[in-house]
XYZ file of C-alpha atoms in Angstrom:
641
model
C 88.577 156.573 69.094
C 85.220 155.942 67.415
C 83.135 153.349 69.280
C 80.324 152.877 66.768
C 78.831 149.536 67.780
C 76.803 149.336 64.527
C 73.869 147.731 66.318
C 71.021 147.484 63.767
C 67.714 149.255 64.274
C 64.481 147.366 64.861
C 63.175 144.695 67.238
C 65.778 142.542 68.960
C 64.532 139.335 67.313
C 64.881 140.833 63.838
C 68.211 142.665 64.105
C 70.507 139.917 62.793
C 68.147 138.824 60.009
C 67.706 142.401 58.846
C 71.420 143.172 59.137
C 72.379 140.144 57.059
C 70.105 141.369 54.285
C 71.422 144.931 54.499
C 75.086 143.918 54.322
C 76.855 144.056 50.993
C 77.830 140.782 49.317
C 80.881 139.680 47.368
C 79.945 137.596 44.350
C 81.543 134.125 44.036
C 83.921 135.110 41.247
C 85.189 138.131 43.168
C 85.760 136.156 46.366
C 88.701 134.476 44.656
C 90.408 137.888 44.362
C 90.621 138.384 48.122
C 93.064 136.964 50.665
C 92.150 136.695 54.338
C 94.485 135.967 57.247
C 93.118 133.968 60.188
C 95.377 133.884 63.245
C 94.482 130.921 65.444
C 93.022 127.538 64.596
C 90.768 126.755 67.552
C 86.999 126.704 67.340
C 86.674 130.352 66.260
C 89.698 130.338 63.935
C 89.189 126.855 62.538
C 85.503 127.471 61.886
C 86.175 130.865 60.276
C 89.006 129.608 58.065
C 86.992 126.574 56.928
C 83.864 128.615 56.188
C 85.673 131.442 54.397
C 87.583 128.856 52.354
C 84.360 127.096 51.463
C 82.930 130.434 50.315
C 85.820 130.816 47.875
C 88.194 133.239 49.585
C 91.935 132.575 49.715
C 92.732 131.969 53.378
C 96.010 131.788 55.288
C 95.519 130.195 58.706
C 98.280 130.482 61.323
C 98.880 128.594 64.567
C 101.971 128.259 66.738
C 101.187 124.609 67.524
C 102.361 121.799 65.276
C 98.745 121.094 64.298
C 95.469 122.983 64.284
C 94.101 120.152 66.409
C 96.290 121.222 69.331
C 94.458 124.530 69.859
C 93.364 125.150 73.450
C 89.700 124.677 72.468
C 90.447 120.975 72.717
C 90.611 121.285 76.514
C 86.946 122.298 76.942
C 85.121 119.519 78.712
C 81.543 119.992 79.798
C 79.418 120.983 76.823
C 77.910 123.631 74.549
C 74.634 125.468 75.098
C 71.726 125.750 72.685
C 67.996 126.304 73.121
C 66.714 123.217 71.298
C 64.490 122.436 74.309
C 64.630 118.682 73.720
C 63.885 117.981 77.424
C 60.744 120.158 77.058
C 61.582 121.887 80.328
C 60.782 125.449 79.325
C 63.858 126.537 77.389
C 63.744 128.978 74.484
C 66.016 131.336 72.575
C 64.692 134.148 74.743
C 65.467 132.271 77.980
C 68.994 131.480 76.788
C 69.402 135.157 75.931
C 68.073 136.216 79.340
C 70.217 133.739 81.285
C 73.325 134.895 79.416
C 72.655 138.595 80.021
C 71.894 137.932 83.679
C 74.849 135.580 84.055
C 77.127 138.307 82.676
C 75.790 140.629 85.388
C 74.260 143.015 82.845
C 77.559 144.119 81.355
C 77.119 142.894 77.771
C 75.293 144.117 74.653
C 71.748 142.849 74.332
C 71.942 142.664 70.531
C 75.095 140.532 70.529
C 73.808 138.166 73.197
C 70.478 137.627 71.458
C 72.262 136.856 68.191
C 74.430 134.334 70.038
C 71.361 132.598 71.478
C 69.645 132.700 68.090
C 72.577 131.166 66.214
C 73.254 128.472 68.834
C 70.696 126.036 67.402
C 72.378 126.221 63.997
C 75.685 125.301 65.633
C 74.264 122.041 66.951
C 72.857 121.140 63.526
C 76.179 121.958 61.864
C 78.171 119.858 64.323
C 75.824 116.879 64.096
C 76.181 117.023 60.308
C 79.963 116.925 60.800
C 79.614 113.771 62.880
C 80.326 115.202 66.331
C 79.354 112.326 68.680
C 77.060 114.144 71.082
C 75.540 111.980 73.798
C 72.049 110.699 73.035
C 69.186 109.635 75.255
C 67.189 106.413 74.954
C 64.828 107.691 72.246
C 67.683 108.794 70.001
C 67.481 112.534 70.533
C 70.576 114.411 71.589
C 70.907 114.380 75.357
C 71.128 117.500 77.505
C 72.493 118.107 80.971
C 72.321 120.954 83.439
C 74.993 123.587 83.878
C 75.595 126.463 86.255
C 73.484 129.592 85.923
C 70.416 127.933 84.355
C 67.383 126.071 85.626
C 66.871 124.183 82.361
C 68.928 121.432 80.720
C 70.353 122.939 77.542
C 73.942 121.724 77.443
C 74.887 119.307 74.637
C 77.928 117.197 75.446
C 80.245 114.381 74.413
C 81.160 112.911 77.804
C 83.853 115.195 79.219
C 85.499 115.725 75.813
C 83.125 118.149 74.131
C 85.770 120.676 73.108
C 87.901 117.958 71.587
C 85.045 116.565 69.525
C 83.891 119.983 68.334
C 87.439 120.908 67.378
C 87.812 117.704 65.376
C 84.579 118.618 63.567
C 85.933 122.061 62.707
C 89.337 120.604 61.846
C 87.946 118.119 59.329
C 86.128 120.990 57.599
C 89.361 122.973 57.656
C 91.370 120.024 56.324
C 88.900 119.673 53.464
C 89.568 123.262 52.428
C 93.323 122.751 52.756
C 93.016 119.769 50.433
C 91.018 121.823 47.944
C 93.595 124.609 48.015
C 91.448 127.430 49.373
C 93.162 127.403 52.794
C 96.913 127.360 53.396
C 97.942 126.268 56.883
C 100.976 127.827 58.573
C 101.691 125.679 61.657
C 104.509 126.402 64.115
C 104.189 130.083 63.184
C 103.566 132.835 65.747
C 102.134 136.233 64.923
C 104.238 139.023 66.428
C 102.586 142.165 65.047
C 99.800 143.594 62.897
C 100.673 145.639 59.816
C 98.545 148.662 58.936
C 98.521 150.355 55.527
C 96.589 153.624 55.227
C 94.930 152.898 58.558
C 93.622 149.451 57.580
C 94.920 146.096 58.812
C 96.623 144.605 55.771
C 98.849 141.853 57.112
C 100.955 140.426 59.916
C 104.577 139.767 60.836
C 105.313 136.232 62.020
C 108.170 134.137 63.342
C 108.669 130.495 62.387
C 109.218 128.873 65.792
C 111.284 126.066 64.219
C 113.623 128.009 61.939
C 113.421 131.410 63.629
C 112.662 133.067 60.283
C 110.766 136.381 60.396
C 108.145 136.545 57.645
C 105.706 139.059 56.152
C 102.159 138.106 55.121
C 99.769 140.463 53.319
C 95.993 140.159 53.053
C 92.804 142.143 52.571
C 91.539 141.483 56.103
C 92.969 139.989 59.304
C 90.991 137.882 61.789
C 92.446 137.364 65.275
C 91.157 134.164 66.898
C 93.888 133.755 69.488
C 91.988 132.969 72.685
C 92.323 134.484 76.133
C 95.044 135.817 78.402
C 94.459 133.912 81.663
C 98.139 132.974 81.838
C 98.915 136.519 82.979
C 98.218 134.982 86.419
C 100.901 132.317 85.775
C 98.772 129.596 87.376
C 95.607 129.040 85.366
C 93.669 126.296 83.616
C 94.950 127.518 80.243
C 97.448 125.664 78.089
C 101.010 126.842 78.706
C 101.197 128.528 75.314
C 98.092 130.703 75.747
C 99.128 134.355 75.693
C 98.042 137.949 75.084
C 100.622 138.795 72.403
C 98.380 139.034 69.318
C 95.695 141.047 71.107
C 98.246 143.327 72.777
C 100.002 144.018 69.477
C 96.639 144.952 67.967
C 96.037 147.245 70.963
C 99.398 148.930 70.401
C 98.393 149.435 66.747
C 95.245 151.304 67.743
C 92.631 148.639 68.528
C 90.660 149.397 71.680
C 90.960 146.870 74.517
C 87.698 146.398 76.409
C 87.167 145.310 80.009
C 90.635 143.770 80.467
C 90.025 143.166 84.190
C 87.031 140.888 83.544
C 88.537 137.464 84.177
C 86.643 134.359 85.141
C 87.464 132.216 88.135
C 86.350 128.607 87.638
C 85.117 126.933 90.839
C 85.991 123.364 89.913
C 89.755 122.921 89.601
C 92.249 120.597 91.239
C 93.872 122.666 94.034
C 97.484 123.820 94.009
C 99.681 121.168 95.592
C 103.175 122.582 95.079
C 104.881 125.907 94.446
C 106.637 124.203 91.542
C 103.403 123.840 89.546
C 103.207 125.711 86.272
C 99.495 125.208 85.534
C 96.253 123.995 87.073
C 93.900 121.280 85.889
C 90.230 121.949 85.302
C 87.510 119.557 86.403
C 84.476 120.237 84.221
C 81.627 122.287 85.639
C 79.350 119.510 84.435
C 80.456 117.604 87.535
C 78.341 119.983 89.623
C 75.324 118.563 87.809
C 75.605 115.424 89.990
C 78.280 116.302 92.554
C 77.444 118.083 95.829
C 79.808 120.726 97.203
C 80.442 120.791 100.952
C 82.860 121.552 103.783
C 82.866 120.414 107.421
C 80.754 122.522 109.787
C 83.639 122.524 112.261
C 86.637 124.749 111.554
C 89.896 122.953 110.885
C 88.235 119.517 110.795
C 90.927 117.240 109.351
C 89.017 113.965 109.576
C 88.700 111.986 106.336
C 85.487 112.845 104.525
C 84.056 109.380 105.150
C 84.312 109.943 108.911
C 82.354 113.201 108.886
C 78.666 112.412 109.438
C 75.959 114.001 107.314
C 74.761 116.367 110.044
C 78.301 117.769 110.396
C 78.564 118.731 106.718
C 77.771 122.174 105.317
C 76.410 121.968 101.767
C 76.924 125.687 101.570
C 75.802 126.284 97.957
C 72.538 124.485 98.634
C 72.180 126.448 101.876
C 72.960 129.895 100.435
C 71.368 129.529 96.980
C 68.466 127.075 97.347
C 66.933 127.797 93.906
C 70.152 126.908 92.034
C 72.128 125.015 94.679
C 75.238 123.407 93.219
C 74.358 124.921 89.834
C 74.997 128.504 90.941
C 77.095 130.404 88.356
C 80.865 130.213 88.360
C 81.625 133.574 89.925
C 79.110 133.053 92.729
C 80.314 129.507 93.426
C 83.974 130.539 93.334
C 83.543 133.360 95.819
C 81.509 131.097 98.103
C 84.326 128.522 98.127
C 86.922 131.208 98.854
C 84.796 132.597 101.692
C 84.473 129.173 103.353
C 88.202 128.486 103.047
C 89.173 131.958 104.272
C 86.905 131.414 107.267
C 88.820 128.247 108.205
C 86.511 125.527 106.881
C 88.705 124.414 103.961
C 89.906 120.828 103.603
C 93.138 119.147 102.537
C 96.706 119.886 103.615
C 96.562 123.544 102.618
C 93.002 124.254 103.727
C 92.414 125.741 100.277
C 89.946 123.179 98.974
C 86.337 122.076 99.318
C 84.745 118.710 98.627
C 82.836 117.766 95.461
C 81.036 114.584 96.476
C 79.390 112.015 94.165
C 78.247 109.546 96.806
C 74.579 110.546 96.489
C 74.661 110.363 92.691
C 76.309 106.949 92.697
C 73.700 105.702 95.157
C 70.863 107.254 93.138
C 71.735 106.232 89.565
C 74.585 103.754 89.993
C 78.298 103.876 89.331
C 77.866 102.800 85.697
C 75.727 105.834 84.868
C 78.124 108.231 86.604
C 81.027 106.602 84.762
C 79.242 106.967 81.427
C 78.725 110.684 82.075
C 82.069 111.644 83.567
C 84.376 108.639 83.306
C 87.304 110.360 81.590
C 87.182 113.223 84.115
C 87.272 110.773 87.007
C 90.244 109.028 85.383
C 92.052 112.351 85.005
C 91.462 113.240 88.648
C 92.607 109.803 89.804
C 95.772 110.013 87.721
C 96.721 113.455 89.059
C 95.822 113.019 92.739
C 96.053 109.216 93.234
C 92.580 109.399 94.838
C 89.574 107.485 93.484
C 86.608 109.895 93.235
C 84.232 106.935 93.118
C 85.352 106.151 96.680
C 86.229 109.585 98.144
C 85.061 113.111 97.274
C 87.105 115.207 94.868
C 88.918 118.186 96.367
C 88.449 121.348 94.315
C 89.268 125.058 94.540
C 88.701 128.054 92.214
C 91.303 128.963 89.590
C 91.700 131.448 86.729
C 89.987 130.139 83.628
C 88.332 132.233 80.889
C 88.725 135.935 80.112
C 85.671 138.012 79.278
C 87.780 141.047 78.394
C 89.413 141.350 74.992
C 89.656 143.527 71.926
C 86.640 145.782 71.550
C 84.547 144.838 68.524
C 81.374 146.205 67.006
C 78.312 144.151 66.046
C 80.240 142.948 62.981
C 83.188 141.704 65.112
C 85.448 144.435 63.697
C 87.872 146.226 66.021
C 88.525 149.967 65.983
C 91.177 149.240 63.323
C 89.362 148.802 59.973
C 89.901 145.387 58.463
C 90.993 143.864 61.780
C 88.435 141.465 63.252
C 88.493 139.591 66.565
C 86.574 136.360 67.125
C 85.921 134.079 70.085
C 87.654 134.663 73.409
C 90.000 137.174 71.764
C 87.245 139.782 71.648
C 85.472 141.288 74.630
C 82.706 138.912 73.758
C 79.077 138.510 74.631
C 79.621 137.391 78.218
C 79.739 140.663 80.123
C 81.440 140.395 83.509
C 81.062 136.619 83.851
C 80.682 133.741 81.410
C 78.133 131.038 82.033
C 79.450 127.519 81.601
C 79.153 125.943 78.120
C 78.972 129.371 76.449
C 82.592 129.666 75.257
C 82.221 126.922 72.659
C 78.940 128.468 71.591
C 80.507 131.907 71.028
C 83.612 130.633 69.247
C 81.633 128.576 66.735
C 78.950 131.237 66.287
C 81.599 133.832 65.430
C 83.506 131.496 63.113
C 80.740 129.659 61.272
C 77.835 132.087 61.175
C 78.850 135.703 61.844
C 82.322 136.573 60.517
C 81.698 135.080 57.034
C 78.921 137.667 56.571
C 80.599 140.651 58.229
C 84.048 140.170 56.683
C 82.415 140.002 53.262
C 80.559 143.207 54.034
C 83.861 144.946 54.844
C 85.540 143.667 51.679
C 82.592 144.663 49.489
C 82.816 148.220 50.834
C 86.552 148.343 50.119
C 86.625 146.788 46.661
C 89.854 148.585 45.787
C 91.705 146.207 48.092
C 91.514 143.518 45.424
C 92.732 145.773 42.602
C 95.433 148.421 42.420
C 95.300 149.145 46.132
C 96.209 145.611 47.108
C 98.710 145.421 49.946
C 102.163 144.129 49.110
C 104.749 142.760 51.511
C 107.242 145.163 49.925
C 105.303 148.186 51.216
C 107.151 150.439 53.637
C 104.663 149.624 56.408
C 105.698 145.952 56.321
C 109.385 146.822 56.402
C 108.880 149.219 59.312
C 106.835 146.732 61.363
C 109.252 143.894 60.665
C 112.166 146.073 61.784
C 110.366 146.775 65.079
C 109.793 143.032 65.606
C 113.440 142.210 64.940
C 114.575 145.008 67.241
C 112.424 143.692 70.091
C 113.764 140.151 69.718
C 117.284 141.520 69.582
C 116.698 143.494 72.760
C 115.416 140.421 74.568
C 118.420 138.358 73.534
C 120.833 141.191 74.287
C 119.867 141.779 77.927
C 122.148 138.962 79.064
C 120.862 139.003 82.639
C 120.816 136.357 85.326
C 117.120 135.693 86.016
C 114.996 133.257 84.027
C 111.897 134.261 82.084
C 109.883 131.818 84.205
C 110.870 133.547 87.439
C 109.529 136.890 86.201
C 106.311 135.266 85.021
C 105.815 133.629 88.409
C 106.376 136.911 90.263
C 103.944 138.739 87.983
C 101.385 135.995 88.514
C 101.542 136.374 92.284
C 101.037 140.140 92.057
C 98.050 139.647 89.760
C 96.462 136.876 91.855
C 96.947 138.733 95.140
C 95.702 142.116 93.919
C 93.589 141.533 90.785
C 92.276 138.013 91.325
C 89.137 136.705 93.007
C 88.833 139.780 95.243
C 90.288 143.249 94.685
C 90.507 146.485 96.623
C 91.750 150.009 96.072
C 94.964 149.695 98.082
C 95.945 146.380 96.510
C 95.370 147.589 92.955
C 97.350 150.772 93.538
C 100.160 148.663 94.953
C 100.110 146.413 91.878
C 100.222 149.421 89.540
C 103.407 150.497 91.330
C 104.969 147.025 91.476
C 104.410 145.878 87.895
C 106.369 148.692 86.153
C 109.274 148.047 88.538
C 109.138 144.343 87.727
C 108.957 145.151 84.011
C 112.016 147.396 84.281
C 113.896 144.672 86.147
C 112.902 142.193 83.425
C 114.419 144.323 80.664
C 117.604 144.779 82.706
C 118.201 141.285 84.082
C 116.294 138.633 82.123
C 118.301 135.748 80.714
C 117.225 134.306 77.371
C 119.583 131.438 76.498
C 120.241 130.073 73.027
C 120.329 131.749 69.658
C 118.012 133.979 67.667
C 118.309 131.583 64.768
C 116.571 128.212 64.774
C 114.228 126.710 67.323
C 114.421 128.492 70.673
C 111.294 128.209 72.875
C 112.858 130.612 75.369
C 112.568 133.447 72.838
C 108.890 132.641 72.362
C 108.309 132.558 76.118
C 110.277 135.765 76.740
C 108.213 137.710 74.221
C 104.967 136.482 75.739
C 106.021 137.284 79.308
C 107.197 140.746 78.238
C 103.709 141.318 76.858
C 102.107 140.006 80.057
C 104.210 142.474 82.060
C 102.748 145.311 80.005
C 99.215 143.950 79.925
C 99.041 143.185 83.664
C 99.307 146.897 84.415
C 96.430 147.637 82.015
C 94.291 145.023 83.785
C 94.961 146.596 87.163
C 94.173 150.095 85.871
C 90.861 148.838 84.534
C 90.063 147.098 87.822
C 90.984 150.201 89.812
C 88.708 152.409 87.743
C 85.682 150.101 88.072
C 84.800 150.569 91.735
C 81.701 148.371 91.532
C 81.491 144.605 91.915
C 80.011 142.728 88.974
C 80.319 139.150 87.815
C 83.853 137.858 88.170
C 85.097 141.329 89.215
C 84.632 141.592 92.996
C 85.622 144.850 94.674
C 85.752 144.395 98.440
C 84.533 147.970 98.898
C 81.351 147.165 96.953
C 79.441 144.276 98.501
C 76.102 143.659 100.188
C 75.689 142.866 103.865
C 75.630 139.192 102.853
C 78.939 139.444 100.997
C 77.447 139.346 97.494
C 78.593 141.499 94.548
C 77.084 144.981 94.555
C 76.714 146.569 91.107
C 76.524 150.297 90.476
C 74.390 150.641 87.355
C 74.202 154.436 87.578
C 77.983 154.819 87.306
C 79.261 151.721 85.475
C 76.698 150.458 82.983
C 79.268 150.611 80.194
C 82.133 148.744 78.605
C 85.534 150.219 79.467
C 87.597 150.601 76.284
C 91.274 151.504 76.625
C 93.294 153.239 73.923
C 97.088 152.929 73.725
C 98.857 156.272 74.036
C 102.474 155.233 73.713
C 105.281 153.567 75.660
C 105.145 154.507 79.335
C 102.106 156.759 78.900
C 98.867 156.064 80.771
C 96.237 154.770 78.313
C 93.083 156.742 77.557
C 89.731 155.416 78.736
C 86.656 155.469 76.493
C 83.191 154.163 77.325
C 80.554 152.327 75.343
C 77.265 152.833 77.151
C 75.143 149.712 77.479
C 71.394 150.051 76.929
C 68.931 147.484 78.283
C 65.658 147.817 76.431
C 64.535 144.195 76.600
C 65.860 142.959 79.946
C 65.181 144.872 83.128
C 68.267 145.664 85.175
C 67.932 143.804 88.471
C 70.027 142.589 91.357
C 71.331 139.227 90.272
C 70.012 136.588 92.651
C 70.329 132.814 92.552
C 68.596 132.222 95.867
């Protein structure tokens, strides 16, 4: 496997500008000769499809939802980062770059992260031009608020609905291209495999989730924008449909999978209340901008929060990390909450919760101001818990959220399979071992609006024959072979005829993953998981029950395929976690911690991205390494004290 990152030569600040000039272009008339497939219609996919359509390419955009507007990007709440420095508090592109590298615990590429910080300001301008209703301060400038992992206010927001508003902005641009005929939308259509012709990605196999029809689609390049795989844990903040299928199929076709064990635990979620829950609800990290996190100083204190006096409260983030306080990064804050609860200081019926208290903020700025900033989030919390957060503190606990791992991509967002690109959360991204809040929206839109349109064109210009005699056709043998494999897999799932539901297997897998590959991991637990998951996978293929028919609408088929993929991918995650014996970012190995319980990196042994190569069914994957060089940021122990 060739891991050529294609990072341009020259100073960091000039790499992207120089690379854009050096890349080959496709002239406007020739763009009409090419067809591009975009899988996913969230911020990365919607932005890419709209921009490529505007440039003149023929684009097919696929999503399994009934509308592009139902992509999971809509669930993002708190905001999007950019270094506009409107508050004049010391921000800059360089500081955003530095905070992101540090926040990722020095496990990301400098060149990619700087480009992300550089492009971020253009994203804000683009979205304002689209009419995204960002909050504004008294003088009319766009407002900013603080977010975890930074000491400046750089987060642009639209109350607690930022993802929704940004997605609507991308969607209206996408709809414009659909109306003009450059983009064809394929809703209610799920990608089930990638088709390669002569080693290049040249199409996909899909299933219409309404009719059950299996279809072939050919193109000159394929862009995967399918989000993350947090639902491997069963309980997560992700939408129920989020899955790893597209990325895993690309992995099985030869695309390297990088850092699969790097998952993010979000510190601000509504705690689990019942074993019958199927997902968790996120409370935006922006709440920590005004809310104070605390637990009682006395173990097992079950008094109502209002009856616990101030001197009997432990504001543990402010105590442990005085420089950042409640704005400590997500991984640090999550582990701190887990430590307090494990030590017996948790609150609520289960003891697996801490308080997020807005009493001081309401007293300081007034209820009306707090409501203007977070009103919809408070309403959501009230509706779910029947508790009024204006009167009593919220109860929160960490939960699986974002995934930093994903398909390995080079500087041009191309995977190890030529012609196959991965954008947004689907790639192993620019976030290293931990993502700072308000950076996911930034990366998705940067990839879709400002990076892929250049790099995809560069690939097409270097493979001009794709648009002529060498153009892929759905009648090629490769399409027939891949389609046959897809049909065989669906037939196998339907033919098991077992007694156990798909959901039950997913829930059991999720418990294994959470217990052994979740917030804290150790050697014995990971080895146990690597033994348990194959047994569970074997049981699945012998005793799963998939009701209904192959023909027509059958959500159980869709779910079964996704869970089967999770059962394969969960083992890969555990292997990756077992190999990386250091703690970094959201990956905390119990054997590698400081005397104070903080993550202990091992830069001498693990300053690289782990890239796994598929070797075949039942065969242990091969591990490759992309060494990470830090020429502009000095490697240091990450401290938020």
